[in-house]
CSV table of C-alpha atoms and ligand atoms in Angstrom, one decimal:
chain,number,residue,atom,x,y,z
A,1,MET,CA,94.9,80.2,81.0
A,2,PHE,CA,93.2,83.5,81.6
A,3,SER,CA,92.7,85.9,78.8
A,4,THR,CA,91.1,89.3,78.7
A,5,GLN,CA,91.2,90.3,75.1
A,6,THR,CA,91.4,88.3,72.0
A,7,ASP,CA,91.6,91.1,69.4
A,8,LYS,CA,95.2,91.1,68.2
A,9,SER,CA,95.1,94.8,67.4
A,10,SER,CA,94.5,95.8,71.0
A,11,LYS,CA,97.2,93.7,72.5
A,12,LYS,CA,99.7,95.6,74.7
A,13,GLY,CA,103.1,95.8,72.9
A,14,LEU,CA,105.9,95.4,75.3
A,15,ALA,CA,109.6,96.2,75.4
A,16,ILE,CA,111.5,94.6,78.3
A,17,LEU,CA,114.9,96.2,78.9
A,18,GLY,CA,117.1,93.8,80.8
A,19,SER,CA,115.1,90.7,80.1
A,20,THR,CA,117.8,88.3,81.3
A,21,GLY,CA,117.9,89.7,84.8
A,22,SER,CA,115.9,88.9,87.9
A,23,ILE,CA,113.0,91.2,87.1
A,24,GLY,CA,113.2,90.6,83.4
A,25,THR,CA,112.9,86.8,83.6
A,26,GLN,CA,110.0,87.0,86.0
A,27,ALA,CA,108.3,89.5,83.7
A,28,LEU,CA,108.6,87.0,80.8
A,29,GLU,CA,107.0,84.4,83.1
A,30,VAL,CA,104.2,86.7,83.9
A,31,ILE,CA,103.4,87.8,80.4
A,32,SER,CA,103.7,84.3,79.0
A,33,ARG,CA,100.5,83.4,80.9
A,34,TYR,CA,98.5,86.0,79.0
A,35,PRO,CA,99.4,85.6,75.3
A,36,ASP,CA,96.1,87.2,74.2
A,37,TYR,CA,96.8,90.3,76.2
A,38,PHE,CA,100.6,91.0,75.7
A,39,ASP,CA,102.5,91.2,72.5
A,40,LEU,CA,106.3,91.0,73.2
A,41,GLN,CA,108.1,93.3,70.8
A,42,VAL,CA,111.6,93.8,72.3
A,43,ILE,CA,113.9,92.1,74.8
A,44,THR,CA,117.4,93.3,75.6
A,45,ALA,CA,120.5,92.1,77.6
A,46,GLN,CA,123.9,93.5,78.3
A,47,LYS,CA,126.2,90.4,78.3
A,48,ASN,CA,124.2,87.2,78.7
A,49,ALA,CA,123.9,86.4,75.0
A,50,SER,CA,123.0,82.7,75.6
A,51,LEU,CA,120.0,83.5,77.7
A,52,LEU,CA,118.9,86.3,75.4
A,53,VAL,CA,118.9,83.9,72.4
A,54,GLU,CA,117.1,81.2,74.4
A,55,GLN,CA,114.4,83.8,75.4
A,56,ALA,CA,114.1,85.0,71.8
A,57,LYS,CA,113.5,81.5,70.5
A,58,LYS,CA,111.0,80.8,73.2
A,59,TYR,CA,109.1,84.1,73.4
A,60,LYS,CA,109.5,85.3,69.8
A,61,PRO,CA,109.9,89.0,70.1
A,62,ASN,CA,110.3,91.1,66.9
A,63,CYS,CA,113.6,92.4,68.0
A,64,VAL,CA,116.5,91.8,70.5
A,65,VAL,CA,119.3,94.1,71.6
A,66,ILE,CA,122.6,92.8,73.0
A,67,GLY,CA,124.5,95.6,74.7
A,68,ASP,CA,127.9,93.9,74.4
A,69,GLU,CA,128.8,94.5,70.8
A,70,SER,CA,131.3,91.7,70.7
A,71,ALA,CA,128.4,89.2,71.1
A,72,TYR,CA,126.5,90.6,68.1
A,73,GLU,CA,127.6,88.2,65.4
A,74,ARG,CA,126.9,85.2,67.7
A,75,VAL,CA,123.4,86.4,68.5
A,76,ARG,CA,122.6,87.2,64.9
A,77,GLU,CA,123.8,83.8,63.7
A,78,GLU,CA,121.8,81.9,66.3
A,79,LEU,CA,118.7,83.8,65.4
A,80,TRP,CA,119.1,84.0,61.7
A,81,LYS,CA,116.4,81.4,61.1
A,82,GLU,CA,113.9,83.3,63.2
A,83,ASP,CA,112.2,86.4,62.0
A,84,ILE,CA,113.8,88.5,64.7
A,85,GLN,CA,115.9,91.7,64.2
A,86,VAL,CA,119.1,91.9,66.1
A,87,TYR,CA,120.8,95.1,67.2
A,88,ALA,CA,123.9,95.7,69.4
A,89,GLY,CA,125.2,98.5,71.5
A,90,ILE,CA,123.9,100.9,74.0
A,91,ASP,CA,122.4,103.4,71.5
A,92,ALA,CA,120.1,100.7,70.2
A,93,LEU,CA,118.2,100.7,73.5
A,94,SER,CA,117.1,104.3,73.0
A,95,GLN,CA,115.9,103.5,69.5
A,96,VAL,CA,114.0,100.3,70.1
A,97,VAL,CA,111.9,101.8,72.9
A,98,THR,CA,110.4,104.3,70.4
A,99,TYR,CA,109.0,101.6,67.9
A,100,GLN,CA,105.4,102.2,67.0
A,101,GLU,CA,104.4,98.7,68.1
A,102,VAL,CA,105.7,99.3,71.6
A,103,ASP,CA,103.1,100.6,74.1
A,104,THR,CA,104.8,99.9,77.4
A,105,VAL,CA,108.5,99.8,78.3
A,106,LEU,CA,109.5,97.8,81.3
A,107,THR,CA,112.8,99.2,82.5
A,108,ALA,CA,114.3,96.1,84.2
A,109,LEU,CA,117.9,97.0,83.5
A,110,VAL,CA,120.2,97.9,86.3
A,111,GLY,CA,121.8,101.3,87.1
A,112,TYR,CA,122.4,104.6,85.4
A,113,ALA,CA,122.2,102.9,82.0
A,114,GLY,CA,118.4,103.1,82.4
A,115,LEU,CA,118.3,106.8,82.2
A,116,ARG,CA,118.6,107.5,78.5
A,117,PRO,CA,116.3,104.8,77.2
A,118,THR,CA,113.7,105.9,79.7
A,119,ILE,CA,113.9,109.5,78.6
A,120,GLU,CA,113.6,108.4,74.9
A,121,ALA,CA,110.6,106.2,75.7
A,122,ILE,CA,108.8,109.0,77.5
A,123,LYS,CA,109.5,111.4,74.7
A,124,ALA,CA,108.0,108.8,72.3
A,125,GLY,CA,104.8,108.7,74.5
A,126,LYS,CA,105.4,105.2,75.9
A,127,THR,CA,103.9,104.1,79.2
A,128,ILE,CA,106.7,103.2,81.6
A,129,ALA,CA,106.7,100.2,84.0
A,130,LEU,CA,109.6,101.3,86.1
A,131,ALA,CA,111.8,98.8,87.9
A,132,ASN,CA,115.0,100.8,87.3
A,133,LYS,CA,114.8,103.0,90.3
A,134,GLU,CA,118.3,104.5,89.6
A,135,THR,CA,116.6,106.5,86.8
A,136,LEU,CA,114.5,108.4,89.3
A,137,VAL,CA,117.3,108.7,91.8
A,138,VAL,CA,119.6,110.2,89.2
A,139,ALA,CA,117.2,112.5,87.5
A,140,GLY,CA,113.8,112.4,89.2
A,141,GLU,CA,112.8,115.9,88.6
A,142,LEU,CA,113.7,115.8,84.9
A,143,ILE,CA,111.8,112.5,84.5
A,144,ARG,CA,108.8,113.7,86.3
A,145,ASP,CA,108.6,116.9,84.3
A,146,LEU,CA,109.1,115.0,81.0
A,147,ALA,CA,106.4,112.5,81.9
A,148,ARG,CA,104.0,115.4,82.6
A,149,GLU,CA,104.9,117.2,79.4
A,150,HIS,CA,104.3,114.0,77.3
A,151,GLN,CA,101.4,112.9,79.4
A,152,VAL,CA,103.0,109.6,80.1
A,153,GLU,CA,102.2,107.3,83.0
A,154,ILE,CA,105.0,105.8,85.1
A,155,TYR,CA,103.8,102.7,86.9
A,156,PRO,CA,106.0,101.4,89.7
A,157,VAL,CA,107.4,97.9,89.7
A,158,ASP,CA,109.4,98.2,92.9
A,159,SER,CA,107.4,96.3,95.6
A,160,GLU,CA,107.2,99.2,98.1
A,161,HIS,CA,106.1,101.7,95.4
A,162,SER,CA,103.7,99.2,93.9
A,163,ALA,CA,102.2,98.8,97.4
A,164,ILE,CA,101.8,102.6,97.7
A,165,PHE,CA,100.3,102.8,94.3
A,166,GLN,CA,97.9,100.0,95.1
A,167,CYS,CA,96.9,101.8,98.3
A,168,LEU,CA,96.3,105.0,96.3
A,169,THR,CA,94.2,103.4,93.6
A,170,GLY,CA,90.7,104.9,94.1
A,171,GLU,CA,92.2,107.6,96.3
A,172,PHE,CA,94.1,109.8,93.8
A,173,GLN,CA,92.0,112.9,94.8
A,174,ASN,CA,92.9,112.5,98.5
A,175,PRO,CA,96.1,114.1,99.6
A,176,ILE,CA,98.7,111.9,101.2
A,177,GLU,CA,99.8,112.9,104.7
A,178,LYS,CA,102.7,110.5,104.8
A,179,ILE,CA,104.1,107.2,103.5
A,180,TYR,CA,106.0,104.5,105.3
A,181,LEU,CA,108.4,102.5,103.2
A,182,THR,CA,109.0,99.1,104.8
A,183,ALA,CA,112.5,97.6,104.7
A,184,SER,CA,113.5,94.1,105.6
A,185,GLY,CA,116.7,95.4,107.2
A,186,GLY,CA,118.7,93.0,105.1
A,187,PRO,CA,121.1,90.2,106.2
A,188,PHE,CA,122.9,92.4,108.7
A,189,ARG,CA,120.0,93.9,110.7
A,190,GLY,CA,121.0,94.5,114.3
A,191,TRP,CA,124.8,94.2,113.5
A,192,THR,CA,127.3,96.7,114.9
A,193,ARG,CA,129.9,98.5,112.7
A,194,LYS,CA,132.6,96.3,114.3
A,195,GLN,CA,130.7,93.1,113.2
A,196,LEU,CA,130.4,94.6,109.7
A,197,GLU,CA,134.1,95.2,109.2
A,198,ASP,CA,134.8,91.7,107.8
A,199,VAL,CA,131.7,91.1,105.8
A,200,ARG,CA,132.4,89.2,102.6
A,201,PRO,CA,130.4,89.6,99.3
A,202,GLU,CA,129.1,86.0,99.6
A,203,GLN,CA,127.5,86.9,103.0
A,204,ALA,CA,126.0,90.2,101.7
A,205,LEU,CA,124.6,88.4,98.6
A,206,LYS,CA,122.4,86.3,100.8
A,207,HIS,CA,119.2,88.3,101.3
A,208,PRO,CA,116.8,86.9,103.9
A,209,ASN,CA,113.5,87.4,102.0
A,210,TRP,CA,114.1,88.2,98.3
A,211,SER,CA,116.1,86.7,95.5
A,212,MET,CA,117.4,89.6,93.2
A,213,GLY,CA,120.2,90.8,91.0
A,214,ALA,CA,123.6,91.3,92.7
A,215,LYS,CA,123.6,95.1,92.7
A,216,ILE,CA,120.2,95.5,94.5
A,217,THR,CA,121.1,92.7,96.9
A,218,ILE,CA,124.2,94.5,98.0
A,219,ASP,CA,122.2,97.7,98.2
A,220,SER,CA,119.7,95.9,100.4
A,221,ALA,CA,122.5,94.8,102.7
A,222,THR,CA,123.9,98.4,103.1
A,223,LEU,CA,120.3,99.9,103.3
A,224,MET,CA,121.3,102.0,100.2
A,225,ASN,CA,118.3,100.3,98.5
A,226,LYS,CA,115.9,101.8,100.9
A,227,GLY,CA,117.7,105.2,100.5
A,228,LEU,CA,117.3,105.0,96.7
A,229,GLU,CA,113.6,104.0,97.3
A,230,VAL,CA,113.0,107.1,99.4
A,231,ILE,CA,114.2,109.3,96.5
A,232,GLU,CA,112.2,107.1,94.0
A,233,ALA,CA,109.1,107.6,96.1
A,234,LYS,CA,109.5,111.4,96.2
A,235,TRP,CA,109.4,111.7,92.4
A,236,LEU,CA,106.8,108.9,91.7
A,237,PHE,CA,104.3,110.3,94.2
A,238,ASP,CA,105.3,114.0,94.2
A,239,LEU,CA,106.0,114.1,97.9
A,240,LYS,CA,107.7,116.5,100.2
A,241,ASN,CA,110.8,115.1,101.9
A,242,GLU,CA,109.3,115.1,105.4
A,243,GLN,CA,106.3,113.0,104.1
A,244,ILE,CA,108.6,109.9,103.6
A,245,ASP,CA,109.6,107.6,106.4
A,246,VAL,CA,111.2,104.2,106.6
A,247,ILE,CA,110.3,101.4,109.0
A,248,VAL,CA,112.1,98.1,109.3
A,249,HIS,CA,109.7,95.2,109.0
A,250,PRO,CA,111.9,92.0,108.9
A,251,GLN,CA,109.1,89.7,107.6
A,252,SER,CA,108.6,91.6,104.4
A,253,ILE,CA,104.8,91.0,104.4
A,254,ILE,CA,103.6,94.6,104.6
A,255,HIS,CA,105.1,96.1,101.5
A,256,SER,CA,104.4,99.7,102.4
A,257,ILE,CA,101.8,102.0,103.9
A,258,VAL,CA,100.0,105.2,103.0
A,259,GLN,CA,98.6,107.5,105.7
A,260,PHE,CA,95.9,109.9,104.6
A,261,GLU,CA,94.9,113.3,106.1
A,262,ASP,CA,92.2,111.8,108.2
A,263,GLY,CA,94.8,109.6,109.9
A,264,SER,CA,93.7,106.4,108.2
A,265,MET,CA,96.5,104.1,107.1
A,266,LYS,CA,96.3,101.7,104.2
A,267,ALA,CA,98.9,98.9,103.8
A,268,GLN,CA,99.4,96.5,101.0
A,269,MET,CA,100.5,93.0,102.0
A,270,GLY,CA,101.3,89.6,100.6
A,271,LEU,CA,104.2,87.1,100.4
A,272,PRO,CA,107.4,88.6,99.0
A,273,ASP,CA,107.1,87.8,95.3
A,274,MET,CA,108.1,90.3,92.6
A,275,LYS,CA,105.8,88.7,90.1
A,276,LEU,CA,102.8,90.4,91.6
A,277,PRO,CA,104.1,94.0,91.4
A,278,ILE,CA,105.5,93.3,87.9
A,279,GLN,CA,102.1,92.0,86.8
A,280,TYR,CA,100.2,94.9,88.4
A,281,ALA,CA,102.4,97.5,86.6
A,282,LEU,CA,101.6,95.8,83.3
A,283,THR,CA,97.9,95.2,83.8
A,284,TYR,CA,96.8,98.2,85.8
A,285,PRO,CA,94.0,99.1,86.5
A,286,ASP,CA,93.0,95.4,86.1
A,287,ARG,CA,94.0,92.6,88.4
A,288,PHE,CA,94.5,89.2,86.6
A,289,PRO,CA,94.0,86.0,88.5
A,290,THR,CA,97.2,84.2,89.5
A,291,ASN,CA,98.3,81.0,91.1
A,292,PHE,CA,101.0,82.7,93.2
A,293,PRO,CA,101.2,81.2,96.8
A,294,ARG,CA,98.8,83.0,99.1
A,295,PHE,CA,99.8,84.6,102.5
A,296,SER,CA,98.5,82.9,105.6
A,297,PHE,CA,98.2,84.9,108.8
A,298,LEU,CA,98.8,81.8,111.0
A,299,ASP,CA,102.2,81.2,109.3
A,300,TYR,CA,103.2,84.7,110.4
A,301,PRO,CA,101.6,85.2,113.9
A,302,GLU,CA,104.0,88.1,114.5
A,303,LEU,CA,104.6,91.0,112.2
A,304,THR,CA,107.2,93.3,113.8
A,305,PHE,CA,108.6,96.8,113.2
A,306,GLU,CA,111.7,98.7,114.3
A,307,GLN,CA,113.7,101.8,113.6
A,308,PRO,CA,116.4,101.5,110.9
A,309,ASP,CA,119.9,102.0,112.4
A,310,ARG,CA,121.1,105.1,110.5
A,311,GLU,CA,124.3,105.3,112.5
A,312,VAL,CA,125.5,101.9,111.3
A,313,PHE,CA,124.0,102.0,107.9
A,314,LEU,CA,125.3,105.4,106.7
A,315,ASN,CA,124.0,105.0,103.2
A,316,LEU,CA,120.4,105.5,104.3
A,317,ASP,CA,121.4,108.8,106.0
A,318,ALA,CA,123.4,109.8,102.8
A,319,ALA,CA,120.2,109.3,100.7
A,320,PHE,CA,118.1,111.4,103.1
A,321,GLU,CA,120.9,114.0,102.8
A,322,ALA,CA,120.8,113.8,99.0
A,323,LEU,CA,117.0,114.3,99.2
A,324,LYS,CA,117.5,117.4,101.3
A,325,LEU,CA,120.2,118.9,99.0
A,326,GLY,CA,118.2,118.2,95.8
A,327,GLY,CA,119.9,119.1,92.5
A,328,THR,CA,122.5,116.6,91.4
A,329,ALA,CA,123.3,115.3,94.9
A,330,ALA,CA,121.5,112.0,94.4
A,331,CYS,CA,123.0,111.6,91.0
A,332,ALA,CA,126.5,111.8,92.5
A,333,LEU,CA,125.6,109.5,95.3
A,334,ASN,CA,124.1,106.9,92.9
A,335,ALA,CA,127.2,107.0,90.6
A,336,ALA,CA,129.5,106.5,93.6
A,337,ASN,CA,127.4,103.7,94.8
A,338,GLU,CA,127.5,101.9,91.5
A,339,VAL,CA,131.3,102.0,91.6
A,340,THR,CA,131.6,101.0,95.2
A,341,VAL,CA,129.2,98.1,95.0
A,342,GLN,CA,131.0,96.7,92.0
A,343,SER,CA,134.3,97.2,93.8
A,344,PHE,CA,133.1,95.4,96.9
A,345,LEU,CA,131.9,92.5,94.8
A,346,ASP,CA,135.4,92.5,93.2
A,347,HIS,CA,136.9,92.3,96.7
A,348,LYS,CA,138.6,95.6,96.2
A,349,ILE,CA,137.0,97.4,99.2
A,350,SER,CA,135.4,96.5,102.4
A,351,PHE,CA,131.7,96.5,103.2
A,352,LEU,CA,132.0,99.6,105.3
A,353,ASP,CA,134.0,101.4,102.6
A,354,ILE,CA,131.0,101.4,100.4
A,355,ALA,CA,129.1,104.0,102.4
A,356,GLU,CA,132.3,105.8,103.5
A,357,ILE,CA,133.3,106.4,99.9
A,358,ASN,CA,129.7,107.2,98.8
A,359,CYS,CA,129.5,110.0,101.4
A,360,ARG,CA,132.8,111.5,100.5
A,361,VAL,CA,132.0,111.5,96.8
A,362,MET,CA,128.6,113.1,97.2
A,363,GLU,CA,130.3,115.8,99.3
A,364,GLN,CA,133.1,116.5,96.8
A,365,THR,CA,131.4,116.2,93.4
A,366,ASN,CA,130.4,119.5,91.8
A,367,PHE,CA,126.8,120.4,92.7
A,368,VAL,CA,124.3,121.7,90.3
A,369,GLN,CA,121.0,123.0,91.8
A,370,LYS,CA,119.0,123.1,88.5
A,371,PRO,CA,120.5,120.5,86.3
A,372,ASP,CA,119.6,119.7,82.7
A,373,TYR,CA,120.3,116.3,81.1
A,374,GLU,CA,123.9,117.2,80.2
A,375,ALA,CA,124.6,118.3,83.8
A,376,TYR,CA,123.5,114.9,85.1
A,377,VAL,CA,125.8,113.2,82.6
A,378,GLN,CA,128.7,115.3,83.7
A,379,VAL,CA,128.0,114.8,87.5
A,380,ASP,CA,127.6,111.1,87.0
A,381,SER,CA,131.0,110.9,85.2
A,382,GLU,CA,132.8,113.1,87.7
A,383,ALA,CA,131.4,111.1,90.7
A,384,ARG,CA,132.4,107.8,89.1
A,385,SER,CA,136.0,108.9,88.6
A,386,LEU,CA,136.2,110.3,92.2
A,387,ALA,CA,134.8,107.0,93.5
A,388,LYS,CA,137.3,105.0,91.4
A,389,ASN,CA,140.2,107.1,92.9
A,390,TYR,CA,139.0,106.3,96.4
A,391,VAL,CA,138.7,102.6,95.5
A,392,GLU,CA,142.2,102.5,94.1
A,393,LYS,CA,143.6,104.2,97.3
A,394,ALA,CA,141.7,101.7,99.5
A,395,PHE,CA,142.9,98.8,97.4
A,396,SER,CA,146.6,99.6,97.1
B,401,LIG,P1,119.8,92.0,87.3
B,401,LIG,O1,121.3,92.3,87.6
B,401,LIG,O2,119.3,90.6,87.7
B,401,LIG,O3,119.5,92.2,85.8
B,401,LIG,C1,119.9,93.3,85.1
B,401,LIG,C2,119.5,93.3,83.6
B,401,LIG,O4,120.0,94.5,83.0
B,401,LIG,C3,120.1,92.1,82.9
B,401,LIG,O5,119.2,91.7,81.9
B,401,LIG,C4,121.4,92.8,82.2
B,401,LIG,O6,121.7,92.1,81.0
B,401,LIG,C5,120.9,94.2,82.0
B,401,LIG,N1,122.0,95.2,82.1
B,401,LIG,C6,123.0,95.2,83.0
B,401,LIG,N2,123.8,96.2,82.8
B,401,LIG,C7,123.3,96.9,81.7
B,401,LIG,C8,123.7,98.0,81.0
B,401,LIG,N3,124.8,98.7,81.4
B,401,LIG,N4,123.0,98.4,79.9
B,401,LIG,C9,122.0,97.7,79.5
B,401,LIG,N5,121.5,96.6,80.2
B,401,LIG,C10,122.2,96.2,81.3
B,401,LIG,O7,119.0,93.1,88.1
B,401,LIG,P2,117.6,93.1,88.7
B,401,LIG,O8,117.7,92.6,90.1
B,401,LIG,O9,116.6,92.4,87.8
B,401,LIG,O10,117.2,94.6,88.8
B,401,LIG,C11,116.9,95.4,87.7
B,401,LIG,C12,116.3,96.7,88.2
B,401,LIG,O11,115.1,96.5,88.9
B,401,LIG,C13,117.3,97.5,89.1
B,401,LIG,O12,117.2,98.8,88.9
B,401,LIG,C14,116.7,97.1,90.5
B,401,LIG,O13,117.0,98.1,91.5
B,401,LIG,C15,115.3,97.1,90.2
B,401,LIG,N6,114.5,96.2,91.2
B,401,LIG,C16,114.8,94.9,91.2
B,401,LIG,C17,114.1,94.1,92.1
B,401,LIG,C18,114.3,92.6,92.2
B,401,LIG,O14,113.6,91.9,92.9
B,401,LIG,N7,115.3,92.1,91.5
B,401,LIG,C19,113.1,94.6,93.0
B,401,LIG,C20,112.9,96.0,92.8
B,401,LIG,C21,113.6,96.8,91.9
B,402,LIG,MG1,112.0,97.5,96.8
């Protein structure tokens, strides 16, 4: 076991929002290897009370939050012997992130629900390890400005953004010319629209290189994930739209690339494993030793690259359009996408309907050029109901 610090008072206090998910469970694995460095304060889940209780007994945080209020009594009963506070409901997330013992908040929950707790954490001066890309998609400008105002660092967990961050480390004074976000292309790379007509959720849930939560897996199959990441990159690294490009790299070994003004390109590579970017976001600027499997060049004699097909995967185009429009466009697109992805998983709409509806909703939702928090909330809600109407029409 590797340990860097033994002084209890200097341990890093952590809150993990969404501890029962794909990122959350991997984060718990990562931090459990460094008990002298991390001090787990808070874990939260929306519905999975059994796993939350199991995690609480094993990792002994000071506090847990279960989003689903109907599970509160059960969680409280199961944890009554432990010295662990139990809260329920969505408002609790925004409170627990502000606790004095919390230094870093890992936002590993999915979707728009990440926005408010992230805002509260920043206002309380907490460092953010950001997995919840939707927060930056919905309200990137507001989050960036708030982080500046409160002098809060936002460290990326998303593998592409972690790659860029790793390439930039030691280079922060050097302007970026361009970044290339790599995309695996998902399970339907090279498919035609005709072939995509009958895609079922089970097929779309099989990602070739990564094992992730359902929402991001569908987003990867539609290329919406890459679109969301383009917008995420803009706000994380303060880029102009034309500085961001996407390249399909089916092997997912190069996680992204930065090009500097002298033409030099730096890429970060390794086997696809989220534990590394999770760990780096939590230990930056240090690198802790790991036993993660190592990449071998001879296992991958060919690393290949191709253009994404923006005519088949309309979501990627929609995200670039949202980037160009600015204001609340990406907020509307994200809200529509959360509704359509869930509706596709519920067998209510087809795979191609996802992007069709997303585009229509983005076009039709009221647009605010200079939104405040309330405007984002309003646009999110309007876009959701528009999307639901389209889903009902398609379903009936
Ligand atoms: P997941 O579905 O596996 O887990 C989501 C977690 O959030 C669960 O703990 C769940 O209980 C909680 N949650 C769900 N809805 C909630 C709500 N409304 N309010 C509060 N909590 C809620 O998702 P994931 O794959 O771990 O992804 C989490 C975030 O990280 C997403 O924003 C995703 O885009 C991003 N991300 C994930 C990966 C990955 O490999 N899984 C990679 C990069 C980025
Ligand atoms: Mg990613």
